[in-house]
mmCIF file with all atom_site columns, N, CA and C in Angstrom:
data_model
loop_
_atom_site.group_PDB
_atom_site.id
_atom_site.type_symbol
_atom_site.label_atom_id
_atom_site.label_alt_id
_atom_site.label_comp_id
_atom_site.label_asym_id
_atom_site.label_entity_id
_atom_site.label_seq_id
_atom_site.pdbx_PDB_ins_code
_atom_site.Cartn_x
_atom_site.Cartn_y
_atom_site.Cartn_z
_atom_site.occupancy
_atom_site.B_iso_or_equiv
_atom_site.pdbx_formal_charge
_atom_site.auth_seq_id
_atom_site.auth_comp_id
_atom_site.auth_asym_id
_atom_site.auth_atom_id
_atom_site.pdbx_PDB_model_num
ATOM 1   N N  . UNK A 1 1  ? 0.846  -1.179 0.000  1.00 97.00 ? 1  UNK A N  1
ATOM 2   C CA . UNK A 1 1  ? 0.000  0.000  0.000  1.00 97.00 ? 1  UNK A CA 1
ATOM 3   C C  . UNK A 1 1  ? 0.889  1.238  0.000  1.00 97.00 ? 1  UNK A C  1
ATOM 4   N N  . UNK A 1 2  ? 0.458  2.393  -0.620 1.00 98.00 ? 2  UNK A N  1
ATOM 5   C CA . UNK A 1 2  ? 1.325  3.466  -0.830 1.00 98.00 ? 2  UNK A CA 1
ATOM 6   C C  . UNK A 1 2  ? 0.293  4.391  0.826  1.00 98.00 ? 2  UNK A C  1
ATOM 7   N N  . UNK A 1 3  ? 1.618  5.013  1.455  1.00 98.00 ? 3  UNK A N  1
ATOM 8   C CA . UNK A 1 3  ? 1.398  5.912  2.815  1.00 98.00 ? 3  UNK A CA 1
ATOM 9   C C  . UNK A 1 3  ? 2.243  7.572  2.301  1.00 98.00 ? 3  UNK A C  1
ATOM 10  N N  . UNK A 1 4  ? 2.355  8.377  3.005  1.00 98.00 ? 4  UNK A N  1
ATOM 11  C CA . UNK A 1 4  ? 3.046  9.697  2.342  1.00 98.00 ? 4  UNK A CA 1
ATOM 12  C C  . UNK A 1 4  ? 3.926  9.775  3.762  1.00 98.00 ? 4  UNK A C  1
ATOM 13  N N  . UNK A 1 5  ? 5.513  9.658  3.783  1.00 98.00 ? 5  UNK A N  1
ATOM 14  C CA . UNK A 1 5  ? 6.392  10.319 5.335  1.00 98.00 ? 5  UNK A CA 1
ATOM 15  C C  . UNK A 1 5  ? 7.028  11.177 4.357  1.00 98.00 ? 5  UNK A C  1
ATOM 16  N N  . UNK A 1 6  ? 6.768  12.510 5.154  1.00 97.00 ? 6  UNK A N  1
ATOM 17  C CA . UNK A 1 6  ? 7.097  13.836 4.722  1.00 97.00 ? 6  UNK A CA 1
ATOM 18  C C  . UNK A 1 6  ? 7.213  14.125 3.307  1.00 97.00 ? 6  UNK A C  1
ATOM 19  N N  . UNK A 1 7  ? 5.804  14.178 2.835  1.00 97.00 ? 7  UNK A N  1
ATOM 20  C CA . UNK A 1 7  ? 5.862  15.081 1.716  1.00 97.00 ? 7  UNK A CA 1
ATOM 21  C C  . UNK A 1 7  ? 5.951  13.312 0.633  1.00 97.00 ? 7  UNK A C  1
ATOM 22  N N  . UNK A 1 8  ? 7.110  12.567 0.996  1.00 98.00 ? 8  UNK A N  1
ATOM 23  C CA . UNK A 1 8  ? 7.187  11.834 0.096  1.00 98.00 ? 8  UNK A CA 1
ATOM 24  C C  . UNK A 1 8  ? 6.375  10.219 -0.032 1.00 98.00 ? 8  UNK A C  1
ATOM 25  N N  . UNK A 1 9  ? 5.931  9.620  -1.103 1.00 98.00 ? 9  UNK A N  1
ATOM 26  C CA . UNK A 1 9  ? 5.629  8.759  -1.153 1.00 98.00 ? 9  UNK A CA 1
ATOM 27  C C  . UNK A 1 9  ? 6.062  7.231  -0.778 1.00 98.00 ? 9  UNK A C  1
ATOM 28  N N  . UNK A 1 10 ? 5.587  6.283  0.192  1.00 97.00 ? 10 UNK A N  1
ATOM 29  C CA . UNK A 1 10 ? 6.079  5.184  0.027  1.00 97.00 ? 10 UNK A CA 1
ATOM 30  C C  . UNK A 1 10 ? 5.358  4.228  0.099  1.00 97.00 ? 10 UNK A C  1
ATOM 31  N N  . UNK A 1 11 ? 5.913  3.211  -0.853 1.00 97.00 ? 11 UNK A N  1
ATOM 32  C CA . UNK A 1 11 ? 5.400  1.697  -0.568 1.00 97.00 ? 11 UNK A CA 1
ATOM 33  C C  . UNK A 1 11 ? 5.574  0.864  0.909  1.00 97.00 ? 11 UNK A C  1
ATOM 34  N N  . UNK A 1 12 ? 4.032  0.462  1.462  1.00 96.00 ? 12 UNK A N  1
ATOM 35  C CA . UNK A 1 12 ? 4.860  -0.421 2.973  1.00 96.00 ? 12 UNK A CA 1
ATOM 36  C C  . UNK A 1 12 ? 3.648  -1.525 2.865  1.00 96.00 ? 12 UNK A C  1
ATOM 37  N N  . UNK A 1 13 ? 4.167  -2.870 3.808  1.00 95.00 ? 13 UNK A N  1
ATOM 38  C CA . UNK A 1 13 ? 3.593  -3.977 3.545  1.00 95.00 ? 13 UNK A CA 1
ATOM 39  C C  . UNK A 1 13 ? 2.120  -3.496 4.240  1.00 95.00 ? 13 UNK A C  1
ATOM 40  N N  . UNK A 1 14 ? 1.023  -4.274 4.249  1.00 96.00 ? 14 UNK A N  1
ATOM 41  C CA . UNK A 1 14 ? -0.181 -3.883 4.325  1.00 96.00 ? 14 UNK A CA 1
ATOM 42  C C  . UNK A 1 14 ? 0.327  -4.095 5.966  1.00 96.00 ? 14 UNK A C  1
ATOM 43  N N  . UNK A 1 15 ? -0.888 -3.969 6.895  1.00 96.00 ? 15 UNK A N  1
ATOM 44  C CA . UNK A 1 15 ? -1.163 -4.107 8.591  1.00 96.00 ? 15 UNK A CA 1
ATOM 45  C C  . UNK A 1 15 ? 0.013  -3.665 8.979  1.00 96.00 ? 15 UNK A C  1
ATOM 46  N N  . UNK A 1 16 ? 0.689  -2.355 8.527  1.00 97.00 ? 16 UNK A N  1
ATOM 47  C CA . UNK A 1 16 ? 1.795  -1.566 9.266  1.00 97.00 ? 16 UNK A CA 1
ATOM 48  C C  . UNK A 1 16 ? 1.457  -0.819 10.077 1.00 97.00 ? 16 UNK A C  1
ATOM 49  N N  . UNK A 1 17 ? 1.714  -0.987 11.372 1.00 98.00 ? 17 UNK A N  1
ATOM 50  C CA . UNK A 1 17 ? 1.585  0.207  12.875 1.00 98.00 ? 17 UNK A CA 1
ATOM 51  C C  . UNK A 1 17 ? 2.644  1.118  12.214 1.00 98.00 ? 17 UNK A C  1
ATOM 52  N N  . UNK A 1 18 ? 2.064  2.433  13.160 1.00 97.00 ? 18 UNK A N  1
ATOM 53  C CA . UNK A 1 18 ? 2.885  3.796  12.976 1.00 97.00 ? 18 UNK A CA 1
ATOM 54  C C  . UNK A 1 18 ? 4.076  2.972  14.247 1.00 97.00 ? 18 UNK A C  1
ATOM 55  N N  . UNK A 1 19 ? 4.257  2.371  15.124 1.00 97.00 ? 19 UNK A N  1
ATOM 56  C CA . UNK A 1 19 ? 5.606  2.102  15.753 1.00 97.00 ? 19 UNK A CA 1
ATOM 57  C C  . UNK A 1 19 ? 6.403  1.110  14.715 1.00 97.00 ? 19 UNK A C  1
ATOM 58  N N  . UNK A 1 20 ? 5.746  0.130  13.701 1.00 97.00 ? 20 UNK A N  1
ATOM 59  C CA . UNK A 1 20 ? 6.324  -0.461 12.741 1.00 97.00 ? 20 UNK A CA 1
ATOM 60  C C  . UNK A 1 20 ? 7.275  0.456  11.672 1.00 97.00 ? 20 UNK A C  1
ATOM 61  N N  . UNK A 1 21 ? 6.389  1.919  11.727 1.00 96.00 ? 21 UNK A N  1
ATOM 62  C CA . UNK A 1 21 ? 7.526  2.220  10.734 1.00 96.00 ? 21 UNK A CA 1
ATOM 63  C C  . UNK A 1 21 ? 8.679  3.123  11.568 1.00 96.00 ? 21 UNK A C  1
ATOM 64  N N  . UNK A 1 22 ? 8.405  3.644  12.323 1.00 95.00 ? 22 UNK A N  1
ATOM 65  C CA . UNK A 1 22 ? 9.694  4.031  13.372 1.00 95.00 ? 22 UNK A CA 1
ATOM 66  C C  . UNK A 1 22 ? 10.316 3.071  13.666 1.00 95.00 ? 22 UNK A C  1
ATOM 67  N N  . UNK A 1 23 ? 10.092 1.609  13.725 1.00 96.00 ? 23 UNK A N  1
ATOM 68  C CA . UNK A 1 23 ? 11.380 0.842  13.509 1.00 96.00 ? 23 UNK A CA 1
ATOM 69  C C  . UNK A 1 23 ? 11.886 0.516  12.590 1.00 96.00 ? 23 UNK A C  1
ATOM 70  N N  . UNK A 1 24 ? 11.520 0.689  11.446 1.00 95.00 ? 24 UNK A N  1
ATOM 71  C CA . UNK A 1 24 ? 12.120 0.008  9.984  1.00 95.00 ? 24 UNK A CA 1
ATOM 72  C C  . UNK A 1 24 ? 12.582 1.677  9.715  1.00 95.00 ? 24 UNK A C  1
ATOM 73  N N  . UNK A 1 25 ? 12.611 2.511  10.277 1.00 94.00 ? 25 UNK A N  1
ATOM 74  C CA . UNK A 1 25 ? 13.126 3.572  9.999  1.00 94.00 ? 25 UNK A CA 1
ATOM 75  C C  . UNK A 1 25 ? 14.668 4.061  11.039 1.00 94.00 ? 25 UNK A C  1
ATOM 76  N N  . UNK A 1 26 ? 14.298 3.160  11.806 1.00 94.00 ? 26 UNK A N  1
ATOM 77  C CA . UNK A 1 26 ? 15.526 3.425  13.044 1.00 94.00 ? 26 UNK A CA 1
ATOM 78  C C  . UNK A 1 26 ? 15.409 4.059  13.498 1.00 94.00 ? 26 UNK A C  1
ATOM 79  N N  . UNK A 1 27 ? 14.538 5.121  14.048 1.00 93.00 ? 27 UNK A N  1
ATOM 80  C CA . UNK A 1 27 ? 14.288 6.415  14.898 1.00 93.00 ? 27 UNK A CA 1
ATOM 81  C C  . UNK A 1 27 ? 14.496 6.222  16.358 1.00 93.00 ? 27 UNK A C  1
ATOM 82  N N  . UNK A 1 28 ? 14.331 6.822  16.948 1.00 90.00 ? 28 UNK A N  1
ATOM 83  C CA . UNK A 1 28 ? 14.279 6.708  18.463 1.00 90.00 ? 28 UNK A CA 1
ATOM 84  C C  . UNK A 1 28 ? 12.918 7.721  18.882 1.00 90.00 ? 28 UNK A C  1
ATOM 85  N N  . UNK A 1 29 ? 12.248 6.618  19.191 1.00 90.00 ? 29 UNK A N  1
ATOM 86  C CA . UNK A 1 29 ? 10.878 6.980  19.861 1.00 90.00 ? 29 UNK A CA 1
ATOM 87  C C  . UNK A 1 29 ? 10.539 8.422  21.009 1.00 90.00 ? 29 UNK A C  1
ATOM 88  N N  . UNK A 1 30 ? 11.576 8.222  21.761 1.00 90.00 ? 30 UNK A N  1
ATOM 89  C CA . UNK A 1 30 ? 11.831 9.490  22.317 1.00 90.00 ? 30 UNK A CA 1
ATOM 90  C C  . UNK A 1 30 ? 12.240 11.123 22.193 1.00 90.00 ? 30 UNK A C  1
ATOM 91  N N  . UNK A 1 31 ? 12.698 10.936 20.468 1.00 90.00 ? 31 UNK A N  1
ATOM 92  C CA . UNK A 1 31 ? 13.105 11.944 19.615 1.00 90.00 ? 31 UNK A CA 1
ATOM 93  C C  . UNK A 1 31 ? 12.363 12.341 18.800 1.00 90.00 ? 31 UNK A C  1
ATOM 94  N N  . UNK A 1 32 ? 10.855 12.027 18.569 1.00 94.00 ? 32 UNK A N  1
ATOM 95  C CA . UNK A 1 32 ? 10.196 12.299 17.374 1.00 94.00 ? 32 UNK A CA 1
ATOM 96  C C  . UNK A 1 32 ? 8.674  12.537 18.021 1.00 94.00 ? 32 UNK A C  1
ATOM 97  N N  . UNK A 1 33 ? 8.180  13.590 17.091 1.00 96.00 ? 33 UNK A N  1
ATOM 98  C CA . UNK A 1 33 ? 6.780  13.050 17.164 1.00 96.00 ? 33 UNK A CA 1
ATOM 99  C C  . UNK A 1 33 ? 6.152  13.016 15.818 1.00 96.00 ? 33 UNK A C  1
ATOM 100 N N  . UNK A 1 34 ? 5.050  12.417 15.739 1.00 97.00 ? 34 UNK A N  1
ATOM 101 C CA . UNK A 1 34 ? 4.229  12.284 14.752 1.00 97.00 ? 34 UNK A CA 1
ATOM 102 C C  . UNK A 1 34 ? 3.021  12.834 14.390 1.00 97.00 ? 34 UNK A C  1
ATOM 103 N N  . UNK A 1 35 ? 2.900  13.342 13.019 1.00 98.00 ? 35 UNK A N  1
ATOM 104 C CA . UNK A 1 35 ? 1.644  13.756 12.699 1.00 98.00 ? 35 UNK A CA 1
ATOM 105 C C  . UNK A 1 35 ? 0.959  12.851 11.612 1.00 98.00 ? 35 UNK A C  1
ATOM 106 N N  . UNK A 1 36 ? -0.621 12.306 12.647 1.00 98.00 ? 36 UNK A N  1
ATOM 107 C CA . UNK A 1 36 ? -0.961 11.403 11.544 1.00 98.00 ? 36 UNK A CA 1
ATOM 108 C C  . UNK A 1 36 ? -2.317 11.896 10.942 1.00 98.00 ? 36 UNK A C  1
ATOM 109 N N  . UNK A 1 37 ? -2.306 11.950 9.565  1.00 98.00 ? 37 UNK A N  1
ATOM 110 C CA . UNK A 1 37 ? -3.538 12.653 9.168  1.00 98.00 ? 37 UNK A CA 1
ATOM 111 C C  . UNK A 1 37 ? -3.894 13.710 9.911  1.00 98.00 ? 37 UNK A C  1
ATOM 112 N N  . UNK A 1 38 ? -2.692 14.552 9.696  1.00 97.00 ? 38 UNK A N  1
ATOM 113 C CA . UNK A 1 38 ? -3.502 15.971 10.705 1.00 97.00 ? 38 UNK A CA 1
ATOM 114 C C  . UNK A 1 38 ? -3.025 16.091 11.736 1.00 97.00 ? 38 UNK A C  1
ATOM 115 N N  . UNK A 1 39 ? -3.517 14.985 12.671 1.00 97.00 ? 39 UNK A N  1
ATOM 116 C CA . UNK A 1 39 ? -3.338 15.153 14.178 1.00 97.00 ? 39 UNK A CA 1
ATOM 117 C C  . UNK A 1 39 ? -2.111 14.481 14.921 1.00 97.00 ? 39 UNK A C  1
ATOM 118 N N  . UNK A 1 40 ? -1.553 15.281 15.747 1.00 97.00 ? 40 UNK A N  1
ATOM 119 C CA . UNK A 1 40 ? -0.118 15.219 16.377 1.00 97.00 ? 40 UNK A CA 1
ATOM 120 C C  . UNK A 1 40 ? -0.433 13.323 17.256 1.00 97.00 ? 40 UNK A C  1
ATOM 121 N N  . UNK A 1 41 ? 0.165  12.584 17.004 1.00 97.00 ? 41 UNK A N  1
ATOM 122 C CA . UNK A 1 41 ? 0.027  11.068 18.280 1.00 97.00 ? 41 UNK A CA 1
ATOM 123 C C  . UNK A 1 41 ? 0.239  11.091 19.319 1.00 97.00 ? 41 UNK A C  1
ATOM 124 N N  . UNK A 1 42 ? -0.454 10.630 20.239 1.00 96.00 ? 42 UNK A N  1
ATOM 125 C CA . UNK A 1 42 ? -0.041 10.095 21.701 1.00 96.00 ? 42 UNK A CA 1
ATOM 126 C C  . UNK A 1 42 ? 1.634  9.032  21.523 1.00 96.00 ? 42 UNK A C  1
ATOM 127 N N  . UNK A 1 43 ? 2.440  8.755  22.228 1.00 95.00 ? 43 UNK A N  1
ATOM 128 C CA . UNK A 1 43 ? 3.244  8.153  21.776 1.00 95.00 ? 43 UNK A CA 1
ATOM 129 C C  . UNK A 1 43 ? 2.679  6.484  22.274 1.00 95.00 ? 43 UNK A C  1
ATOM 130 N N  . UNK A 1 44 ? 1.758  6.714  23.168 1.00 95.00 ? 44 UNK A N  1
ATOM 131 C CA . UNK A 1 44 ? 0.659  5.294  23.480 1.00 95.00 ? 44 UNK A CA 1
ATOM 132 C C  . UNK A 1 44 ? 0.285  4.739  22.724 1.00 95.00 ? 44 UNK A C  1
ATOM 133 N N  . UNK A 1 45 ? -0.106 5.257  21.436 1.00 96.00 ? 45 UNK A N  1
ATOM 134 C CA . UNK A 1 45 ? -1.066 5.235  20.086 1.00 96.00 ? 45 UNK A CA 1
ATOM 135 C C  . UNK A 1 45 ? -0.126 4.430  19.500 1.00 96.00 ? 45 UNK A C  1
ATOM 136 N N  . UNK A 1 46 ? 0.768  4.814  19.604 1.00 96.00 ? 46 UNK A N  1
ATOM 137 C CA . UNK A 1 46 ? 1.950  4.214  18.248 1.00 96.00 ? 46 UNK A CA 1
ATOM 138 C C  . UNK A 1 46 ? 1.767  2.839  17.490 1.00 96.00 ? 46 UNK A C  1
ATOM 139 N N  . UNK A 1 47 ? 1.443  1.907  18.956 1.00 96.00 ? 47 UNK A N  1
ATOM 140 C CA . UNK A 1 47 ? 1.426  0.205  18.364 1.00 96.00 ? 47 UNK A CA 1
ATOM 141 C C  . UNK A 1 47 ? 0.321  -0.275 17.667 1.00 96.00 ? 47 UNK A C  1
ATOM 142 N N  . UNK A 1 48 ? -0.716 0.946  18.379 1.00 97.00 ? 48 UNK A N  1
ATOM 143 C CA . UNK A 1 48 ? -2.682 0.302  17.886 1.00 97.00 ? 48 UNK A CA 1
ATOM 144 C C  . UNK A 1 48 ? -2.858 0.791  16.863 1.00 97.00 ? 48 UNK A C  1
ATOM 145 N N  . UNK A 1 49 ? -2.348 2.256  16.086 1.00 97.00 ? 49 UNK A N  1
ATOM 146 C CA . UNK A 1 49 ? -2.604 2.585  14.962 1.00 97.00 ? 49 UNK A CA 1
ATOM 147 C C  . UNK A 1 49 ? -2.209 1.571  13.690 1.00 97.00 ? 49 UNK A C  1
ATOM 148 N N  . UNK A 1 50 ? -2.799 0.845  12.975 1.00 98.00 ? 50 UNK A N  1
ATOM 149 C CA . UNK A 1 50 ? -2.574 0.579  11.697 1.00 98.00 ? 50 UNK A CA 1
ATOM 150 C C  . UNK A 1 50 ? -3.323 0.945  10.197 1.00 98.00 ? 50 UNK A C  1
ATOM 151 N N  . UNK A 1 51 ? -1.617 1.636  9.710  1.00 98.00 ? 51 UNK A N  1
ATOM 152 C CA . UNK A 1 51 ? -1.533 2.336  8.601  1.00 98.00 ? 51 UNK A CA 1
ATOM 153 C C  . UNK A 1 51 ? -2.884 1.624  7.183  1.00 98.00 ? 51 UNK A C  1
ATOM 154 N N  . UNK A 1 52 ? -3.532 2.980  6.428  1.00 98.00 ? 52 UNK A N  1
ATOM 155 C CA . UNK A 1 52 ? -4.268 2.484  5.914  1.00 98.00 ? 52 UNK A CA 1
ATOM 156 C C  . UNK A 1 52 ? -3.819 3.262  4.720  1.00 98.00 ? 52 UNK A C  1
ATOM 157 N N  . UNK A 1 53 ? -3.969 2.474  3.043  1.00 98.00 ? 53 UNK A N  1
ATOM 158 C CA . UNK A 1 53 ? -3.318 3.144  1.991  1.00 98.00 ? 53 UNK A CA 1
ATOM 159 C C  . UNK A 1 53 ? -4.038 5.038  1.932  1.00 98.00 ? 53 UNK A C  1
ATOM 160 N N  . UNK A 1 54 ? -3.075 5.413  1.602  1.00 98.00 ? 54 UNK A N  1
ATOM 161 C CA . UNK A 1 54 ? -3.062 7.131  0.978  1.00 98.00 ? 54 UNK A CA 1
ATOM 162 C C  . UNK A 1 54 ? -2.928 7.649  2.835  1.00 98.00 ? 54 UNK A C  1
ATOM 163 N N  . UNK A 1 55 ? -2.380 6.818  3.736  1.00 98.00 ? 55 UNK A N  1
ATOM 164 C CA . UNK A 1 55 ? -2.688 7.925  4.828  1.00 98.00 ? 55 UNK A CA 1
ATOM 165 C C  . UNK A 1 55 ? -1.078 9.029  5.046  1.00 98.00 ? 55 UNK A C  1
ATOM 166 N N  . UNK A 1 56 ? -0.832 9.546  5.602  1.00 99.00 ? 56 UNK A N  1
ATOM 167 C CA . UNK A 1 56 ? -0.536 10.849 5.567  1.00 99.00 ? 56 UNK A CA 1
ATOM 168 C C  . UNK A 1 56 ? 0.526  10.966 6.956  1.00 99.00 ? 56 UNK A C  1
ATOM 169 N N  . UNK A 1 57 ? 2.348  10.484 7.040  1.00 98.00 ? 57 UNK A N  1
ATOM 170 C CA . UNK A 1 57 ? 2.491  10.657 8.407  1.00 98.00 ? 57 UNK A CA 1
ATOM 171 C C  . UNK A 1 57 ? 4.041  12.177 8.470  1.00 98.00 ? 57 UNK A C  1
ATOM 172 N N  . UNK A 1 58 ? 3.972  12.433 9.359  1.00 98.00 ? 58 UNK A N  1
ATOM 173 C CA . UNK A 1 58 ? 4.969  13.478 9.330  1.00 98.00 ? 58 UNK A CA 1
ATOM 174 C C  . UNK A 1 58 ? 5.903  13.382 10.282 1.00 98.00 ? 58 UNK A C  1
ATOM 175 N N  . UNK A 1 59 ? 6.964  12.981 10.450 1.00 96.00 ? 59 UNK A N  1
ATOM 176 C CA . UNK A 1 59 ? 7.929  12.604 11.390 1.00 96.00 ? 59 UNK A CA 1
ATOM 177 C C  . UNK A 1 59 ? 8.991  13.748 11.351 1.00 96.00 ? 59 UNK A C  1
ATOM 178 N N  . UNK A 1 60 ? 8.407  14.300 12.966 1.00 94.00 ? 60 UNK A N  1
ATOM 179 C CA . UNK A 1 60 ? 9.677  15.639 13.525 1.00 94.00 ? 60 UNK A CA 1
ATOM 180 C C  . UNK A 1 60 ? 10.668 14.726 14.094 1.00 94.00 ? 60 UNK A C  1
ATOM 181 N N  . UNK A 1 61 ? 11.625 14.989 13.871 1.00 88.00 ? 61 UNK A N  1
ATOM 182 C CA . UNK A 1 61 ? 12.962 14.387 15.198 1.00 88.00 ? 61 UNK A CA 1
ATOM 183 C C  . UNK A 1 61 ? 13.575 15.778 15.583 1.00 88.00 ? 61 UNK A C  1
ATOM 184 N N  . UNK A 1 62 ? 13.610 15.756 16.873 1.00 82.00 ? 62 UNK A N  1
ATOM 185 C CA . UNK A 1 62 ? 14.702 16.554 18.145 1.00 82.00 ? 62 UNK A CA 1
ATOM 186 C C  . UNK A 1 62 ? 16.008 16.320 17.855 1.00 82.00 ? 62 UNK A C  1
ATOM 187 N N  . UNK A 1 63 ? 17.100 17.346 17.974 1.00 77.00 ? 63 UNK A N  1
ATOM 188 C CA . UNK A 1 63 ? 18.197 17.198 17.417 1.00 77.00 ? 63 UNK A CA 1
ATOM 189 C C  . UNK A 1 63 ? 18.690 18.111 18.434 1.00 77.00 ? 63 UNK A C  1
ATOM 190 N N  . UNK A 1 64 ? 19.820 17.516 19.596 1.00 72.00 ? 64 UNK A N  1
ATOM 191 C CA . UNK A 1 64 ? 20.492 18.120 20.425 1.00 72.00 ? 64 UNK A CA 1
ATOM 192 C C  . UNK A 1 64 ? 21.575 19.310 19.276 1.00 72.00 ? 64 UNK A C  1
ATOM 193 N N  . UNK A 1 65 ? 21.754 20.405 20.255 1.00 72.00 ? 65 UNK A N  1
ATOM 194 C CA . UNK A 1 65 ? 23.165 21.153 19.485 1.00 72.00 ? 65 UNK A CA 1
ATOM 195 C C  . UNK A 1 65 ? 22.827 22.037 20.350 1.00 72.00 ? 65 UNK A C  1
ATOM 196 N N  . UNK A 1 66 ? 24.075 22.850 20.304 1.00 64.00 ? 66 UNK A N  1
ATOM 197 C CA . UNK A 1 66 ? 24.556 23.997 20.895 1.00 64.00 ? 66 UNK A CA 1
ATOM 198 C C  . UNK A 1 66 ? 25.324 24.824 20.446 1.00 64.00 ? 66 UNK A C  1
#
């Protein structure tokens, strides 16, 4: 099924959780949040949400510097 992370298009296997793709992405859960269709996630949400084709996710990551 085709999903959109930032702006761009991708192919992912069907019954993908939004925590499925923060791991096939390598992120660190504690560094990001998500916008799904619109609305910002609970980071609770992460495992129960599963991705449905054309949906829409936006992944911020936190980036220490000084």
């Amino acid at each position: 099924m085709e999903i959109k992370i930032n702006g761009k298009t991708k192919i992912v296997e069907d019954n993908q959780t939004v925590a499925d793709i923060i791991n096939n992405l390598k992120l660190n859960v504690d560094r990001i949040v998500i916008e799904y269709n619109g609305e910002v996630l609970d980071k609770k949400n992460y495992d129960s949400i599963v991705l449905k084709d054309g949906d829409v996710l936006e992944l911020i990551q936190f980036v220490g510097g000084g």
